[in-house]
Short mmCIF file of C-alpha atoms in Angstrom, two decimals:
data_model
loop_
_atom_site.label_atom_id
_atom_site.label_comp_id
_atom_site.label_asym_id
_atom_site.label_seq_id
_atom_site.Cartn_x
_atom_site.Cartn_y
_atom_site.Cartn_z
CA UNK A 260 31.04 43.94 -51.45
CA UNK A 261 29.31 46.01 -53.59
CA UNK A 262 28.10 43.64 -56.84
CA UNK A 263 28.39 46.12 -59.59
CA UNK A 264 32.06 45.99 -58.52
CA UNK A 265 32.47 42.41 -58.24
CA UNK A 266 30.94 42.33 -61.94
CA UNK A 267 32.78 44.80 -62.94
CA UNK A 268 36.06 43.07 -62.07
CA UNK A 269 35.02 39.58 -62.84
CA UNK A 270 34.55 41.19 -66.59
CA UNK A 271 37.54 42.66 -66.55
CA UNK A 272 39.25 39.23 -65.29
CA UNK A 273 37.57 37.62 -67.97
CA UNK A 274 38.39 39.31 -70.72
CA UNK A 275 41.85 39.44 -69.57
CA UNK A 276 42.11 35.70 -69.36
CA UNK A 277 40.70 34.99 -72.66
CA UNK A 278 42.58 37.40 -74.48
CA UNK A 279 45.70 35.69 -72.65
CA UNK A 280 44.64 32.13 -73.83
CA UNK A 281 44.08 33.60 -77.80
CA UNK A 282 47.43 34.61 -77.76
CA UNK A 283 48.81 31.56 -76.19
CA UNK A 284 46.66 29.13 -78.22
CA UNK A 285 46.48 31.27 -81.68
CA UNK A 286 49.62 34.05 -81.80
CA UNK A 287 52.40 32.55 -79.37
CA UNK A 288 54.43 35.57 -80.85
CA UNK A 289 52.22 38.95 -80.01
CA UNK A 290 53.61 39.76 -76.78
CA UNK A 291 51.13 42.12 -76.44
CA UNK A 292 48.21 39.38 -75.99
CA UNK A 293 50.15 38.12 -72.82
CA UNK A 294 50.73 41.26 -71.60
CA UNK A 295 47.11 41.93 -71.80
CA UNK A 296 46.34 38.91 -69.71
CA UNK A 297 48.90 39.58 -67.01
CA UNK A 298 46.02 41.49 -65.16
CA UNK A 299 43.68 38.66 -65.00
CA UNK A 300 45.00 36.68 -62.18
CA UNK A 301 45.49 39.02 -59.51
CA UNK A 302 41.78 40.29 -59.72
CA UNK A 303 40.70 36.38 -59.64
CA UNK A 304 42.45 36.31 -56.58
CA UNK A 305 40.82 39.08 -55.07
CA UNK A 306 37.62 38.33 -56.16
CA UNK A 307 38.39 34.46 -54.43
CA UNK A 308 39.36 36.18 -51.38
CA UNK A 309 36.18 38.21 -51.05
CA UNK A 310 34.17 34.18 -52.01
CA UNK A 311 35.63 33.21 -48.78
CA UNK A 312 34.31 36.29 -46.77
CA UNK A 313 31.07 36.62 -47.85
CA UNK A 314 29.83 32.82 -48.72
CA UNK A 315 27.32 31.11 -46.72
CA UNK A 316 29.25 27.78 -46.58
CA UNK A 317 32.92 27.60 -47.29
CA UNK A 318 32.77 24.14 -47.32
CA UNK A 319 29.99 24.68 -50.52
CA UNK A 320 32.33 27.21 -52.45
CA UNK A 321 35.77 25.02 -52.02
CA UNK A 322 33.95 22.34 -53.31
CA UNK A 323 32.22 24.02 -56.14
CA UNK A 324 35.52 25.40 -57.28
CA UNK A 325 37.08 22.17 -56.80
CA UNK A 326 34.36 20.46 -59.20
CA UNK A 327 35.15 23.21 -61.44
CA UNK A 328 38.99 22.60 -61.13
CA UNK A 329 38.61 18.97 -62.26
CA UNK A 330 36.34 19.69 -64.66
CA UNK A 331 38.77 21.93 -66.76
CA UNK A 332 41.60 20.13 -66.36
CA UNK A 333 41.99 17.96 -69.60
CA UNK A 334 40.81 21.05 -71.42
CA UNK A 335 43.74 23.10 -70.28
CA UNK A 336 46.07 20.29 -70.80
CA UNK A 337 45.34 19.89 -74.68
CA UNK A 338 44.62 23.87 -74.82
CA UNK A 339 48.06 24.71 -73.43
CA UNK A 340 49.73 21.09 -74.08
CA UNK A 341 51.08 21.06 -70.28
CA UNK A 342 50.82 19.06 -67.47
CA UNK A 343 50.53 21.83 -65.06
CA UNK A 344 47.26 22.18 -62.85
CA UNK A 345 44.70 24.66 -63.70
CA UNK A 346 44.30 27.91 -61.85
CA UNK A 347 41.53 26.61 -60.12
CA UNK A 348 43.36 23.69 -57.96
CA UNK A 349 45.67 26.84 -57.01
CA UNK A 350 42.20 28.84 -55.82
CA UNK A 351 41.05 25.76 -53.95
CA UNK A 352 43.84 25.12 -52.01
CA UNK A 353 43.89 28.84 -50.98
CA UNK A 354 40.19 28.44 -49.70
CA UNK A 355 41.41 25.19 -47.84
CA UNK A 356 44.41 27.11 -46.26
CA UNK A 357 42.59 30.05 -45.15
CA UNK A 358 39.17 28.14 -43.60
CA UNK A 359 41.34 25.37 -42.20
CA UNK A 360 41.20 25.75 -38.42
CA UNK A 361 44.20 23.40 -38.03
CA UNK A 362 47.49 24.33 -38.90
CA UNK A 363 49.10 21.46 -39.82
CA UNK A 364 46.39 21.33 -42.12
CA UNK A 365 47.14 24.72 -43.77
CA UNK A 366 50.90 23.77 -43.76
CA UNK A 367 49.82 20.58 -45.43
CA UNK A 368 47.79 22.78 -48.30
CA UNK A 369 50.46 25.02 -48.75
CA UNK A 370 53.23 22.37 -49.35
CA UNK A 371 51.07 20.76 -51.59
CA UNK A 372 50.76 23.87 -53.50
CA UNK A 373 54.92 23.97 -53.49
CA UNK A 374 55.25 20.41 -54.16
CA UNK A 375 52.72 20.11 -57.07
CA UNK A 376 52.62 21.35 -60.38
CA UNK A 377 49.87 24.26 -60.10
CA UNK A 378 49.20 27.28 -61.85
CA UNK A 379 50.99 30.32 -59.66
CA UNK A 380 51.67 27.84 -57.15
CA UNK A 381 52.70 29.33 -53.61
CA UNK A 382 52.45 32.44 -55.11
CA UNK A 383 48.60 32.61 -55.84
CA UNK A 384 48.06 30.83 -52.41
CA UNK A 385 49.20 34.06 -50.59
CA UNK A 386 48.06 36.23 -52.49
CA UNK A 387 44.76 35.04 -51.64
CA UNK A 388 45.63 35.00 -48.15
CA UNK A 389 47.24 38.70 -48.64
CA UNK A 390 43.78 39.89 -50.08
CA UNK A 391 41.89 37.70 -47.59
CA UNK A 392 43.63 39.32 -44.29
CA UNK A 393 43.79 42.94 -45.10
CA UNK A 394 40.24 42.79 -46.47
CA UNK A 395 38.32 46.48 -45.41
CA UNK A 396 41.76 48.32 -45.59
CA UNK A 397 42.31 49.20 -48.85
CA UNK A 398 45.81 50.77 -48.20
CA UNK A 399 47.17 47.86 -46.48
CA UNK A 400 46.35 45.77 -49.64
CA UNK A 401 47.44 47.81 -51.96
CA UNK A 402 50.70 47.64 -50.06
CA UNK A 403 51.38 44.41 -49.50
CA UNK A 404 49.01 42.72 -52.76
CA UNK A 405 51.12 45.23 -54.88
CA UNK A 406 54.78 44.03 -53.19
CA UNK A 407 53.96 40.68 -53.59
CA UNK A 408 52.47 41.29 -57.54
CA UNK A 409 56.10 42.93 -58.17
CA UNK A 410 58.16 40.26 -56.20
CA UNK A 411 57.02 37.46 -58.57
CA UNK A 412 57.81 39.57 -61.42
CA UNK A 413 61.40 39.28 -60.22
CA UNK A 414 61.19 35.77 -59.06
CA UNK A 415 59.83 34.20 -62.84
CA UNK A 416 62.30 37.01 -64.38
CA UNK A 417 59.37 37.79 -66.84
CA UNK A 418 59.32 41.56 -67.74
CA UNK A 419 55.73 41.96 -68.83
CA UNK A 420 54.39 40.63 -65.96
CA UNK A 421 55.01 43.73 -64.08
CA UNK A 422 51.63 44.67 -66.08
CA UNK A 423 49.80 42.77 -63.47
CA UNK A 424 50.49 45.54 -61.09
CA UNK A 425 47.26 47.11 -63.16
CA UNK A 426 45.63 44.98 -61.58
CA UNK A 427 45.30 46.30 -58.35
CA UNK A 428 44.55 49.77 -59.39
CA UNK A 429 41.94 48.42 -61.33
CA UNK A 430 40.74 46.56 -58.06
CA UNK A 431 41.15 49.32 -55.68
CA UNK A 432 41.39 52.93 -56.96
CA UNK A 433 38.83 52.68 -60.36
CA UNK A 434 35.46 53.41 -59.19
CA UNK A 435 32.58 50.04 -61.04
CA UNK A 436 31.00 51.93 -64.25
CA UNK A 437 26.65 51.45 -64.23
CA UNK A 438 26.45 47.94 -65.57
CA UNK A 439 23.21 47.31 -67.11
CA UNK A 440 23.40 43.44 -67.60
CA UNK A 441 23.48 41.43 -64.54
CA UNK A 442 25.38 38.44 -64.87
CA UNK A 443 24.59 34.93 -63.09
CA UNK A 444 27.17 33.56 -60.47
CA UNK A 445 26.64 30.25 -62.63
CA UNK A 446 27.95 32.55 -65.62
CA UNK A 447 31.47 33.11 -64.00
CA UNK A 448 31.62 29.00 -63.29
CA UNK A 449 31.12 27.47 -66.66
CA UNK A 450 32.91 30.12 -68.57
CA UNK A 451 36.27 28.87 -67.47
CA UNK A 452 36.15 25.30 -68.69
CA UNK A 453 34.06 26.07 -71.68
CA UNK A 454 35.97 28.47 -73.68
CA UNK A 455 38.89 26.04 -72.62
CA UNK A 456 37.48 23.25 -74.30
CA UNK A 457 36.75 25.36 -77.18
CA UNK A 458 41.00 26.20 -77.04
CA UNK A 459 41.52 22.49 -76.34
CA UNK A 460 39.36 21.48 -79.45
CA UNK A 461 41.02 23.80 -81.87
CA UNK A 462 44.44 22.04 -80.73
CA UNK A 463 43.22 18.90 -81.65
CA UNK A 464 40.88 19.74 -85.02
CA UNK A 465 43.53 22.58 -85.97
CA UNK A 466 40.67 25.51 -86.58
#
């Protein structure tokens, strides 16, 4: 994949997210903050999907996001005072599922997913796995990603997330504008539990 486009959408993803978590941490009440972040996790997904296509050791990158995953955790607990797993657990067991060469292995990852409290849960999983298959046919995962996006917007019965569906026209059909700055893979990593300890300490010192 092309990297101005992966940099492009990690960007996008990013700034998504974050606004997401200011309105969830600092103004519960302006919808409009969580609409904004609606299109975050679908292009994480994506961008996951393509990890597991293009890394040199799957093994490396489930285990790097896993580190990642724990890492965060007690951040986004005090940030979002939940007991819920971060995102990242939900990524991790999608890489599992879709490497695994056993299948009672992948059944075992995705009931896990079902069983335990994780961000997007079974959802995100296939997702992932939606982006992952159809990968080099564009239409097919517009289809099917795009289904799925609206599905879950009828199974949570949340109206605003039907703004995720951006998402994958932002993914698919919006050409990556010249980036100048090149950002570090390393970048994308720490970002995530950083600015959640930042949330998490503003829960706890009230700034």
């Amino acid at each position: 994949m092309d990297k101005k486009k992966s940099d492009f959408l990690k960007l996008i993803a990013l700034f998504s997210m974050t606004v997401d978590h200011i309105g969830a941490v600092y103004f519960p009440d302006l919808l409009i903050l969580r609409m904004i972040g609606r299109i975050a996790f679908p292009i994480f997904a994506y961008q996951i999907a393509i990890g597991i296509i293009f890394t040199r050791s799957v093994k490396s990158y489930s285990r790097r996001v896993l580190f990642f995953a724990v890492l965060a955790q007690i951040p986004y607990m005090i940030a979002f005072q939940t007991l819920t797993f971060n995102v990242l657990f939900t990524f991790y067991l999608s890489i599992k599922t879709i490497s695994s060469k056993n299948l009672f292995h992948k059944g075992l990852f995705i009931i896990l997913a079902s069983i335990l409290n994780i961000e997007y849960g079974i959802y995100g999983i296939l997702l992932v796995i939606i982006f992952y298959k159809t990968y080099g046919n564009n239409k097919l995962s517009i289809i099917i990603g795009g289904l799925w996006v609206i599905l879950y917007v009828f199974k949570i019965d949340v109206s605003y997330q039907l703004i995720s569906i951006l998402s994958i026209v932002i993914i698919f059909l919006i050409p990556a504008p010249k980036l100048k700055m090149r950002l570090s893979r390393s970048f994308f990593y720490w970002y995530y539990p950083i600015h959640l300890l930042i949330f998490s300490l503003k829960r706890i010192f009230g700034f």
